[in-house]
Coordinates of N, CA, C and O in Angstrom, one line a residue:
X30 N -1.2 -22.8 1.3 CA -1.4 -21.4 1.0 C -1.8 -21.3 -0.5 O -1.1 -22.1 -1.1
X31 N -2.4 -20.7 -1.1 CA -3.2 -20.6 -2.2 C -1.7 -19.6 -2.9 O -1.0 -18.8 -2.2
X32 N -1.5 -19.8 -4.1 CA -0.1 -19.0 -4.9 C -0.5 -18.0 -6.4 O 0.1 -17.4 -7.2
X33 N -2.5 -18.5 -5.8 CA -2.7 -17.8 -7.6 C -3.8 -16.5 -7.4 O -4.8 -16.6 -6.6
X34 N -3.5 -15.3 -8.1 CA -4.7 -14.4 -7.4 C -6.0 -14.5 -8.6 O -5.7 -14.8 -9.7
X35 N -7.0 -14.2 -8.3 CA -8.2 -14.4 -9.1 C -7.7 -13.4 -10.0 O -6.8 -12.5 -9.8
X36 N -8.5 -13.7 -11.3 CA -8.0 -13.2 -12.7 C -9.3 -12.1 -12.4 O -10.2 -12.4 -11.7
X37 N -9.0 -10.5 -13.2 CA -9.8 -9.4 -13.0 C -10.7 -9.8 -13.9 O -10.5 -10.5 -14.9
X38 N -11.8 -9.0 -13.4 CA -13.1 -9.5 -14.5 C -13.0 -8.4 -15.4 O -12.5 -7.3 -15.2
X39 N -13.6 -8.9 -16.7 CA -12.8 -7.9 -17.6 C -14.1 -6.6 -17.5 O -15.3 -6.6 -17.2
X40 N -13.0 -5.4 -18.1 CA -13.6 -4.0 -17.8 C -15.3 -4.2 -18.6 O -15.5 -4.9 -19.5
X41 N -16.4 -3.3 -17.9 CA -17.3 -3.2 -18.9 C -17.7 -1.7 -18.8 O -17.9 -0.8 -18.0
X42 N -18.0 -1.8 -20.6 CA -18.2 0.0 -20.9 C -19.8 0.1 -20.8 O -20.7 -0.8 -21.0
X43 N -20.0 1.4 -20.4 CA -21.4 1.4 -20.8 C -21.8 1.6 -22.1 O -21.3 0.8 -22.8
X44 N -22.9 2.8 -22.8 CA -23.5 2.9 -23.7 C -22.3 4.3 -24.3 O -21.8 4.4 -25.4
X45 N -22.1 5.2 -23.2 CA -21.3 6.2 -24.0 C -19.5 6.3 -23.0 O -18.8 7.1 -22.4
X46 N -19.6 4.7 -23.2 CA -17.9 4.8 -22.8 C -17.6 5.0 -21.9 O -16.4 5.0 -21.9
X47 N -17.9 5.2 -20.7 CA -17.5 5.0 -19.6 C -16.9 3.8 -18.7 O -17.4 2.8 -19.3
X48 N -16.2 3.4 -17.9 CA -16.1 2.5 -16.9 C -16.9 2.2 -16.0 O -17.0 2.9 -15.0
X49 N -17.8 1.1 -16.3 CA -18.7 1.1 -14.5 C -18.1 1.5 -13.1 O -17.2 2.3 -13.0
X50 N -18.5 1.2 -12.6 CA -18.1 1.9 -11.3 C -16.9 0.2 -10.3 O -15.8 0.3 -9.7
X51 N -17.6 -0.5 -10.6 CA -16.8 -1.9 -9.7 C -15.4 -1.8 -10.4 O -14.6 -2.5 -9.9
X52 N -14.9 -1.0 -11.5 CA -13.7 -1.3 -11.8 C -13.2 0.0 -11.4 O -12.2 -0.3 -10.6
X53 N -13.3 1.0 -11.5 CA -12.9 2.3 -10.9 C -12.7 1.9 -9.5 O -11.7 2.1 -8.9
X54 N -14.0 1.2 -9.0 CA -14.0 1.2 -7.0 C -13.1 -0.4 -7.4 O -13.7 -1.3 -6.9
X55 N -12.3 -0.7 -7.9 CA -11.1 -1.5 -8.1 C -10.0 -0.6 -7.8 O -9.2 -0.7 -6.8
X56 N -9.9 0.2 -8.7 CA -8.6 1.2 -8.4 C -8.7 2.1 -7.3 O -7.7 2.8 -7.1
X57 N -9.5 2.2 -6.7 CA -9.5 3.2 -5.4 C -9.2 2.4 -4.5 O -8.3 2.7 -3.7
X58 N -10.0 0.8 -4.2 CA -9.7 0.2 -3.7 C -7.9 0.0 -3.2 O -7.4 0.0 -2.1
X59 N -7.5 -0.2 -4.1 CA -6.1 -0.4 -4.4 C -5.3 0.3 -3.6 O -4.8 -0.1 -2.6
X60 N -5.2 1.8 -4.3 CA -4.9 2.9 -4.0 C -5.0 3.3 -2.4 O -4.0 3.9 -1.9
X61 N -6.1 2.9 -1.6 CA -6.7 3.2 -0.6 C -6.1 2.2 0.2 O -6.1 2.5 1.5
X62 N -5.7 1.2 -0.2 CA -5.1 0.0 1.0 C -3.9 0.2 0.7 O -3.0 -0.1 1.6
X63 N -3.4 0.7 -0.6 CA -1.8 1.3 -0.2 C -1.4 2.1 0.6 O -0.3 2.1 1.1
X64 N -2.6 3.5 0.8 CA -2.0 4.8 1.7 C -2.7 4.1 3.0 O -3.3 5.1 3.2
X65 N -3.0 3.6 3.5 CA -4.1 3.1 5.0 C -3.2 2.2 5.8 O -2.9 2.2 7.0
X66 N -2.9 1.0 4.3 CA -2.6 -0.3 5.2 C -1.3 -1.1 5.5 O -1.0 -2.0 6.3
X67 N -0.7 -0.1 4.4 CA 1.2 -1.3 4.2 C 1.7 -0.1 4.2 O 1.7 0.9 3.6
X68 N 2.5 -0.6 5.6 CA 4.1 0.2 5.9 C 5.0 0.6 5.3 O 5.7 1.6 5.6
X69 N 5.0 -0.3 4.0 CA 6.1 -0.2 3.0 C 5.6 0.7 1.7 O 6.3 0.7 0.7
X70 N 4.5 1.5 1.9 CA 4.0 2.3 0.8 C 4.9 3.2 0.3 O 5.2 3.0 -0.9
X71 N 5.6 4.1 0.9 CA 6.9 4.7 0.3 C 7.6 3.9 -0.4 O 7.5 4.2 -1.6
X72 N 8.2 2.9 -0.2 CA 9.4 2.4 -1.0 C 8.5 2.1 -2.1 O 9.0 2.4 -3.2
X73 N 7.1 1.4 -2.2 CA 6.2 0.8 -3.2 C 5.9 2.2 -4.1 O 5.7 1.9 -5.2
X74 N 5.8 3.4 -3.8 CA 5.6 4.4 -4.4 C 6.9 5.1 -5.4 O 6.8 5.5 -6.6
X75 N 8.0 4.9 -4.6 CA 9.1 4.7 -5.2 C 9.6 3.8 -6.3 O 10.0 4.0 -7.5
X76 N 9.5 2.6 -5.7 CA 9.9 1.8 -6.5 C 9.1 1.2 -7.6 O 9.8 0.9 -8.6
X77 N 7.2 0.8 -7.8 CA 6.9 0.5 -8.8 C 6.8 -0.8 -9.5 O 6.4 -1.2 -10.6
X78 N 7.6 -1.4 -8.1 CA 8.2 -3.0 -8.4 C 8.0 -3.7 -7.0 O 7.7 -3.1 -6.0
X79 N 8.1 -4.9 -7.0 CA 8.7 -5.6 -6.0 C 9.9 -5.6 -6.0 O 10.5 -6.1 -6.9
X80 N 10.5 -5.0 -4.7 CA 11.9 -4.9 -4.9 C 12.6 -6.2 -4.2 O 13.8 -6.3 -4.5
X81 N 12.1 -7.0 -3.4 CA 12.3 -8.7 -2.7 C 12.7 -9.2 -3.9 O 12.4 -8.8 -5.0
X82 N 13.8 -10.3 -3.4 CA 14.2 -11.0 -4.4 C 13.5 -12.0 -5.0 O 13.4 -12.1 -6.2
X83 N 12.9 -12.9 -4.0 CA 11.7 -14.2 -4.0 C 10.4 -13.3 -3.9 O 10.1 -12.2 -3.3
X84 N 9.4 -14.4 -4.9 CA 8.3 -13.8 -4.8 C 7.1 -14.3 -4.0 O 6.2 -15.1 -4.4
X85 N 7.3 -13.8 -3.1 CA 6.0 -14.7 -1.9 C 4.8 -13.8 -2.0 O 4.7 -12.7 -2.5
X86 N 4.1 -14.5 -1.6 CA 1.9 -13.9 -2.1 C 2.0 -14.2 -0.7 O 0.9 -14.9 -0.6
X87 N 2.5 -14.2 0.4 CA 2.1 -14.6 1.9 C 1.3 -13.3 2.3 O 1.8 -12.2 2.1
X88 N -0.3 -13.4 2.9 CA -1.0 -12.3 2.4 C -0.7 -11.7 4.3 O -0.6 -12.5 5.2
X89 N -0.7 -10.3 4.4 CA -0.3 -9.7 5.5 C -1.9 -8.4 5.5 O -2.7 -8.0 4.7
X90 N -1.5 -8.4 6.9 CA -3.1 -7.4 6.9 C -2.8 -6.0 7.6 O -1.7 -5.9 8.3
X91 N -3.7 -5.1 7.4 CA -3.4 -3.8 8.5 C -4.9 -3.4 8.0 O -5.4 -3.5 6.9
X92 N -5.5 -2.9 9.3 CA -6.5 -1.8 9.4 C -7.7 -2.6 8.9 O -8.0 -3.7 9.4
X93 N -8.5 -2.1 7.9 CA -9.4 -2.8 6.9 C -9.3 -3.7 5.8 O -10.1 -4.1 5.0
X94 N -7.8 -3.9 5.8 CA -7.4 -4.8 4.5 C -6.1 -5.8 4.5 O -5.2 -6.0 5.3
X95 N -6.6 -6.4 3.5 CA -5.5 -7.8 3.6 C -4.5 -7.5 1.9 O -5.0 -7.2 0.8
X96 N -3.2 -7.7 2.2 CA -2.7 -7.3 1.3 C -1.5 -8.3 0.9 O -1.2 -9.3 1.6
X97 N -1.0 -7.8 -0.3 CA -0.1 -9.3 -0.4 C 1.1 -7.8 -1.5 O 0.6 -7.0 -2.2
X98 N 2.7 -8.0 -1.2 CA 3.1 -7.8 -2.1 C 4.0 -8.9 -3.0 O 4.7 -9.9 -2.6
X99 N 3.9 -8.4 -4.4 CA 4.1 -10.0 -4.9 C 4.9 -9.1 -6.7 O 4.7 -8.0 -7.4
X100 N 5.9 -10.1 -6.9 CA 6.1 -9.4 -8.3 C 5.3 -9.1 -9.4 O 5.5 -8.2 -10.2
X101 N 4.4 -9.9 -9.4 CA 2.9 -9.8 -10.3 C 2.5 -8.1 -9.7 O 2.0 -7.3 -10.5
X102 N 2.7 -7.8 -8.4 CA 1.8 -6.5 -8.0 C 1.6 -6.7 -6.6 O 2.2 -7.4 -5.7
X103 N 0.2 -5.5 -6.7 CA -0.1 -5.6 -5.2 C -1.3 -6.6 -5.4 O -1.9 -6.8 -6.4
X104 N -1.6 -7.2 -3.9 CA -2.7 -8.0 -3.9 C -3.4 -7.2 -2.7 O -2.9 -6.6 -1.7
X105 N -4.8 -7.5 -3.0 CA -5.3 -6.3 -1.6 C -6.8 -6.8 -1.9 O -7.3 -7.2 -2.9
X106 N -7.2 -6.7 -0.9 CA -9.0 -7.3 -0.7 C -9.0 -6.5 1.0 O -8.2 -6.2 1.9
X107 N -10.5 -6.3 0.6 CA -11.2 -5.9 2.3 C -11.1 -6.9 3.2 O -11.6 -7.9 3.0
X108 N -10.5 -6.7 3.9 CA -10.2 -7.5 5.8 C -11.6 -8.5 5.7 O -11.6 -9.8 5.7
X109 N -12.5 -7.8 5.7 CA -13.8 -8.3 6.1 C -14.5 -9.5 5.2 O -15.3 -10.4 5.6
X110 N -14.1 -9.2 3.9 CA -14.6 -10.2 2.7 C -13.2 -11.0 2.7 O -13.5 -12.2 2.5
X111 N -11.9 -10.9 2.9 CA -10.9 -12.0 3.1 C -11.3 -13.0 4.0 O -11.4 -14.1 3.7
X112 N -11.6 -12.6 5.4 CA -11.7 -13.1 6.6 C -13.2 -13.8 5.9 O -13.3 -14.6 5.0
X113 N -14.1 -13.3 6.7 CA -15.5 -13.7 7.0 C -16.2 -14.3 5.7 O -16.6 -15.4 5.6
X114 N -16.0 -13.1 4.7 CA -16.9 -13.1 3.6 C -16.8 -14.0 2.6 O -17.7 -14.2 1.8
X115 N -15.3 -14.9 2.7 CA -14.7 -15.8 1.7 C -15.8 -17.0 2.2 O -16.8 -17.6 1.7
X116 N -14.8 -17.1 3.8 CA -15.5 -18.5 4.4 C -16.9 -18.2 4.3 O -17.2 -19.3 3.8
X117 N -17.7 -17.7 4.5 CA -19.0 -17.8 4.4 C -19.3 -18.2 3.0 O -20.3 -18.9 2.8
X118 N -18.3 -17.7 1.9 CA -19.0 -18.5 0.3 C -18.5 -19.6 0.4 O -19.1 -20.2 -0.4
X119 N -17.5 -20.7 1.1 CA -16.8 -21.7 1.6 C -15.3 -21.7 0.8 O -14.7 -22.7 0.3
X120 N -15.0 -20.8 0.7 CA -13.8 -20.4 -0.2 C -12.4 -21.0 1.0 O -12.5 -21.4 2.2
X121 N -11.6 -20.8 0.4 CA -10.5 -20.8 1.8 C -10.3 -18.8 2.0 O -10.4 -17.8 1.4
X122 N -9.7 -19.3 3.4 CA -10.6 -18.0 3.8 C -8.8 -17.4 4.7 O -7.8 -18.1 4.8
X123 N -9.1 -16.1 5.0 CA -7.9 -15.9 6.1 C -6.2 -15.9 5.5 O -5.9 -15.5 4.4
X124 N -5.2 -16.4 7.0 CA -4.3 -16.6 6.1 C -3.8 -17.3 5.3 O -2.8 -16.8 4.7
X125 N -4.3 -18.7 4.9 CA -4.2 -19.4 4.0 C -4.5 -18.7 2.3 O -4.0 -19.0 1.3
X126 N -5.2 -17.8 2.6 CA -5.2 -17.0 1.2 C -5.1 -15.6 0.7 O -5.5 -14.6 1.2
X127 N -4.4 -15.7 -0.5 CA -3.9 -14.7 -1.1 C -5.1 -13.4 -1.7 O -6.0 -13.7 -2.5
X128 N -4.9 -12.4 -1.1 CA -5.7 -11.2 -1.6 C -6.2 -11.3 -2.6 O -5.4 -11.0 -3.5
X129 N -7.6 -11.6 -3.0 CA -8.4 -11.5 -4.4 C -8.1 -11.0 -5.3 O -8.1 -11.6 -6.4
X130 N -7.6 -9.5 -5.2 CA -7.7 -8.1 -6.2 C -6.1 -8.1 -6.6 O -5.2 -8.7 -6.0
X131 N -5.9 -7.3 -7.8 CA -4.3 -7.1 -8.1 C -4.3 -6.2 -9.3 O -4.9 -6.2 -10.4
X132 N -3.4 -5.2 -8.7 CA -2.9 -4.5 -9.3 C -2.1 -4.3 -9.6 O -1.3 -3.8 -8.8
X133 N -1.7 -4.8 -11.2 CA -0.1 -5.0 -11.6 C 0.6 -3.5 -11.5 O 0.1 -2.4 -11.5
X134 N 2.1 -3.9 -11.4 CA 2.7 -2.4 -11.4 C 2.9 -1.8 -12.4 O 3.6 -0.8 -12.4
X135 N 2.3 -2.4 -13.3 CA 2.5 -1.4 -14.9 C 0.9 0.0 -14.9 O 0.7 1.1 -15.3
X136 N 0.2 -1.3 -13.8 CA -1.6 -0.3 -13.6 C -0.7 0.9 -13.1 O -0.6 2.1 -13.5
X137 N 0.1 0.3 -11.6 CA -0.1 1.2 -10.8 C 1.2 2.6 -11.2 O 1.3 3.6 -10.5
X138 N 2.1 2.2 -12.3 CA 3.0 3.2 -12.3 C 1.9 4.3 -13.4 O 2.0 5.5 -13.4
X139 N 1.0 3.6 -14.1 CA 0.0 4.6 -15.0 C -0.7 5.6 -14.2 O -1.0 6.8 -14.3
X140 N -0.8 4.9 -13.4 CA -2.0 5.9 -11.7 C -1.0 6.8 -11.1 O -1.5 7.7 -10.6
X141 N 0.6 6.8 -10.9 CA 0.7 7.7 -10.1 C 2.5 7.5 -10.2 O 3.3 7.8 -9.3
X142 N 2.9 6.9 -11.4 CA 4.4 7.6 -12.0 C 4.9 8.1 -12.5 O 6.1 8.1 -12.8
X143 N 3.9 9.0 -12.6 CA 4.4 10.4 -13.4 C 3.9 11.9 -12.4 O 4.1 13.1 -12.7
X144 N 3.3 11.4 -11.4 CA 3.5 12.6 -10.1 C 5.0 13.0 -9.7 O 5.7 12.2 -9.1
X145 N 5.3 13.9 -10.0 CA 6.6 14.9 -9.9 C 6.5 14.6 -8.0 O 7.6 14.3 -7.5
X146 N 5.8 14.6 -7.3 CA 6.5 14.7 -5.7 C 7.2 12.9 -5.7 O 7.9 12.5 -4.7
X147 N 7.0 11.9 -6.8 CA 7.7 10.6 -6.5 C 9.1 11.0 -6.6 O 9.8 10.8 -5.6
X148 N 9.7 11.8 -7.9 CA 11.1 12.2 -7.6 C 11.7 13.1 -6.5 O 12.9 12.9 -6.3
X149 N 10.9 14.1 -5.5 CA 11.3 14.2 -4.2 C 11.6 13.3 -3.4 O 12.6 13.0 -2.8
X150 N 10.5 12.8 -3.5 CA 10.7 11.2 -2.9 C 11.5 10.2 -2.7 O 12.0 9.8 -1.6
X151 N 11.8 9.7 -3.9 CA 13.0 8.8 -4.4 C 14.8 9.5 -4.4 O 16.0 9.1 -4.4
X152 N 14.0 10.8 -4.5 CA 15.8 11.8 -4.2 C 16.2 11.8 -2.7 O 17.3 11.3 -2.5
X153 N 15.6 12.1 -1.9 CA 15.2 11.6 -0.3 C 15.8 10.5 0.1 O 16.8 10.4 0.9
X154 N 15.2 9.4 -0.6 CA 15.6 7.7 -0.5 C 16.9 7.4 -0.1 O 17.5 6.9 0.9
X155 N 17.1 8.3 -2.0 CA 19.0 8.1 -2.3 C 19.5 8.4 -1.1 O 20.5 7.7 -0.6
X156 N 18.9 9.7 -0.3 CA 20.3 10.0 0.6 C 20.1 9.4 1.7 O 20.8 10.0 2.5
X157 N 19.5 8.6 2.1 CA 19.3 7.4 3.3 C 20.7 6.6 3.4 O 21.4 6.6 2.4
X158 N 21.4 5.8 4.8 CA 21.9 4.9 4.8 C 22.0 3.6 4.4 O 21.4 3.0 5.3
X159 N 22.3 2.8 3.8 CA 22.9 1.6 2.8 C 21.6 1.0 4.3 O 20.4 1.0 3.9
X160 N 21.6 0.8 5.4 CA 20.2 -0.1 6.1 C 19.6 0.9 6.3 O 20.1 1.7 7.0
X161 N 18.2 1.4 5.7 CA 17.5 2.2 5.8 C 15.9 1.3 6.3 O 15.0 2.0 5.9
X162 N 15.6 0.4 6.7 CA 14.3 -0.1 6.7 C 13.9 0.6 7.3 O 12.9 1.0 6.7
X163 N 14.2 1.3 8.5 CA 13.4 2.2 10.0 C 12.9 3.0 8.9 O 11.9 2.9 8.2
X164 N 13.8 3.7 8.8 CA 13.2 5.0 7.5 C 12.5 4.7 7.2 O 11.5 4.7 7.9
X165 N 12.3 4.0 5.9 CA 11.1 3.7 5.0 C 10.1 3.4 5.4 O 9.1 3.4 4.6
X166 N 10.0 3.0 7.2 CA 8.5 2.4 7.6 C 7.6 3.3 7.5 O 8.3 4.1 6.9
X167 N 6.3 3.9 7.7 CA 5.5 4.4 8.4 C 5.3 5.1 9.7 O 4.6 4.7 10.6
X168 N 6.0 6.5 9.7 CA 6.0 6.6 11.4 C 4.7 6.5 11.9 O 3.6 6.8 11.3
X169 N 4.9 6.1 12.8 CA 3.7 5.8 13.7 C 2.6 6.6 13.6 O 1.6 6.0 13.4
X170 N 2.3 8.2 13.7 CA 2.0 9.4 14.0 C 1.1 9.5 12.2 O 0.5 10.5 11.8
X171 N 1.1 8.3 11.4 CA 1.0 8.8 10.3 C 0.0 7.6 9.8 O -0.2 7.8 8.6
X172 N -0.4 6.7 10.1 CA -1.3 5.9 10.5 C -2.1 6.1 10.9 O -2.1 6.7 12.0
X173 N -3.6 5.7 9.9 CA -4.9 6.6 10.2 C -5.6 6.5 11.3 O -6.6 7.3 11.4
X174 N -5.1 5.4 12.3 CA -5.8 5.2 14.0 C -4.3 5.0 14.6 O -3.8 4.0 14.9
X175 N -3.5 6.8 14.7 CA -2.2 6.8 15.4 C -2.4 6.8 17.2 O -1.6 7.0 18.1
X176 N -4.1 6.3 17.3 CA -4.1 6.7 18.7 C -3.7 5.4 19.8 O -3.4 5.5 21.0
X177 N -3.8 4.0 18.6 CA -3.6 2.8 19.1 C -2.1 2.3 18.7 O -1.7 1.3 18.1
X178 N -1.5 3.1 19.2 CA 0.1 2.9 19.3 C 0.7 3.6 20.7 O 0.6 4.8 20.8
X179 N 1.4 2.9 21.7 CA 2.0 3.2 22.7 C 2.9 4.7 22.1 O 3.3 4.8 20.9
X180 N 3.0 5.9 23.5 CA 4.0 7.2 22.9 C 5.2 6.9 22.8 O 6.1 7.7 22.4
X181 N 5.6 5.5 23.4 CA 7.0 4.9 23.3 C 7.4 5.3 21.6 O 8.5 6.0 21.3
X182 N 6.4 4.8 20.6 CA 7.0 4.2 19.2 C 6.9 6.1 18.4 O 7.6 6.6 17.5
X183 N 6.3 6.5 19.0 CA 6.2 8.4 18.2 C 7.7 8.7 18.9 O 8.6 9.2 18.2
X184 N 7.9 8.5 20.3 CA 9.4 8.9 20.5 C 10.3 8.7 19.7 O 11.0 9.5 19.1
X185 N 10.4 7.1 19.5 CA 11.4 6.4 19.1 C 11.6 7.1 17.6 O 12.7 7.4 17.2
X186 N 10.2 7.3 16.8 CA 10.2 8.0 15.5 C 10.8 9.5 15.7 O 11.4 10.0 14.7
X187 N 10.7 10.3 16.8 CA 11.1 11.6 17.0 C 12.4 12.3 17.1 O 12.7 13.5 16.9
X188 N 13.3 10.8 17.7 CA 14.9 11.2 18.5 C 15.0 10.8 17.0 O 15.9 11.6 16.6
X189 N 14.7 10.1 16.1 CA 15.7 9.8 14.9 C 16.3 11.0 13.9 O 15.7 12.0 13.5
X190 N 17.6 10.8 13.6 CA 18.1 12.0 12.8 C 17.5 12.2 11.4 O 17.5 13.3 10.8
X191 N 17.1 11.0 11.1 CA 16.3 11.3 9.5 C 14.1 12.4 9.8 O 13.4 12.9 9.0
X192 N 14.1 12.1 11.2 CA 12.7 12.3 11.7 C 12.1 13.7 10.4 O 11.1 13.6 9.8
X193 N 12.9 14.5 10.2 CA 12.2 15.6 9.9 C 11.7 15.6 8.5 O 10.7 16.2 8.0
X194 N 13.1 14.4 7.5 CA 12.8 14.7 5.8 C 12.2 13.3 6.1 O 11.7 13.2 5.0
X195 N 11.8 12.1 6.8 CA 11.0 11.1 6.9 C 9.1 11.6 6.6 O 8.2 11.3 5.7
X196 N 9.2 12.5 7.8 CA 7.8 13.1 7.8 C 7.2 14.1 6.6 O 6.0 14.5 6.5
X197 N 7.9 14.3 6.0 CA 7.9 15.0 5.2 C 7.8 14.0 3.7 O 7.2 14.4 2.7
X198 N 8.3 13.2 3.7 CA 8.6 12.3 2.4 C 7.1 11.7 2.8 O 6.1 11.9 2.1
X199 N 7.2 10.9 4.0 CA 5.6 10.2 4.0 C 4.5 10.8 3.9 O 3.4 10.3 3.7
X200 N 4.7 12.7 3.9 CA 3.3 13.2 3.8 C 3.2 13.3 2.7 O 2.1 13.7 2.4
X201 N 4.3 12.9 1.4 CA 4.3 13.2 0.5 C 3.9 12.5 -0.1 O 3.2 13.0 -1.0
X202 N 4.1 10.8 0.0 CA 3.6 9.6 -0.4 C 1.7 9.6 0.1 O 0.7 9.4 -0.5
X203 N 2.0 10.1 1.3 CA 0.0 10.2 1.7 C -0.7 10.9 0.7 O -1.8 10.5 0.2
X204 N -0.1 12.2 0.2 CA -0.7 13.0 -0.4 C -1.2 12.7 -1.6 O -2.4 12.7 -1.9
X205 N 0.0 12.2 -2.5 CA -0.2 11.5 -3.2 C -0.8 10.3 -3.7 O -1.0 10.2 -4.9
X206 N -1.1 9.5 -2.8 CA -2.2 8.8 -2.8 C -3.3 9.1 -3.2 O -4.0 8.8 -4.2
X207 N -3.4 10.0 -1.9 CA -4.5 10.7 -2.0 C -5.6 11.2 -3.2 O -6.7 10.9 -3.7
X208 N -4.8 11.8 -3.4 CA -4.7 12.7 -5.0 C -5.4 11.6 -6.1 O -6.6 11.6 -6.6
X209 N -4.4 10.6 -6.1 CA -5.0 10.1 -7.1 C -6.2 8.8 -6.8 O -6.8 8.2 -7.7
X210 N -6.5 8.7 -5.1 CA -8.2 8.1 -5.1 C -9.1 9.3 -5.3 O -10.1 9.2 -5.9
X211 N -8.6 10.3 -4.9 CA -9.4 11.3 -5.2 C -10.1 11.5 -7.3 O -11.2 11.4 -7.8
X212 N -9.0 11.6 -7.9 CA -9.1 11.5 -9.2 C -9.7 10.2 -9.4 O -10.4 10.3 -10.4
X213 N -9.6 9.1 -9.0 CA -10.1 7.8 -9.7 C -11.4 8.0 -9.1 O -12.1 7.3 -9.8
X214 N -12.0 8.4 -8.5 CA -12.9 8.3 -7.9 C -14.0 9.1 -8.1 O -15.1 8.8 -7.7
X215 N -13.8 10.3 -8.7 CA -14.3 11.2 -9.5 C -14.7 11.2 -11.1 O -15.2 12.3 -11.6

């Protein structure tokens, strides 16, 4: 398994200061495979950190992207250029390798640590039980193709007693996101 992620190419300005566009569509990128692809985006919104004790780069996928969380940050590349696009330049390709892109969490607390809905958020957290993983997942229902999930797993999200401030915290993490691909992107 590959343990090192490619170094960012450094920013380039134009003539009157701007960011080109491949480093901006860097941070949306980012942003975009946090709210789409990993389950664990709440707590990652929350927390700002790797909160795992050991730091594994073991890269995990959802939807259109391949993602890694890692103390360095998040690691995230398109599904399609991990998979296909590597091996075709003859790179190691798949799960043998660690997400190209990375966004340390000092980038990502600048992008979106000082949004006032993270302290609803993290107030929420607090009042969770000492095993809280269910909570923190992603209900099902909230997942941008909720159609390819059995109604078993929306039940199971429904009878829970946390169900109501859950859906409400995750729309709050979506939103948020949101918000700020929207702003980087603009």
């Amino acid at each position: 398994m590959t343990t090192t992620m490619r170094a960012q190419a450094p920013v380039q300005l134009d003539l009157f200061g701007a960011v080109v566009s491949a480093e901006r569509q860097r941070v949306v990128d980012a942003l975009t495979c946090l709210r789409d692809a990993i389950p664990e985006a709440l707590q990652i919104v929350v927390e700002l950190r790797c909160w795992r004790p050991g730091d594994s780069r073991k890269p995990r996928a959802g939807g259109a992207w391949a993602y890694c969380i890692s103390h360095a940050g998040l690691g995230f590349e398109a599904a399609a250029e991990w998979w296909a696009g590597a091996r075709e330049c003859g790179e190691t390709w798949g799960w043998s390798r660690t997400p190209a892109n990375l966004m340390p969490w000092e980038e990502l607390a600048g992008l979106i640590g000082d949004d006032p809905r993270r302290a609803e958020i993290a107030g929420w957290v607090d009042t969770l039980p000492s095993i809280r993983w269910r909570q923190l997942q992603r209900p099902h229902e909230l997942w941008p193709d909720p159609g390819g999930w059995h109604t078993s797993y929306f039940c199971r999200d429904h009878v829970d007693e946390h169900w109501t401030a859950r859906r409400r915290a995750w729309q709050l993490v979506l939103d948020l996101l949101t918000d700020a691909i929207t702003r980087e992107a603009s």
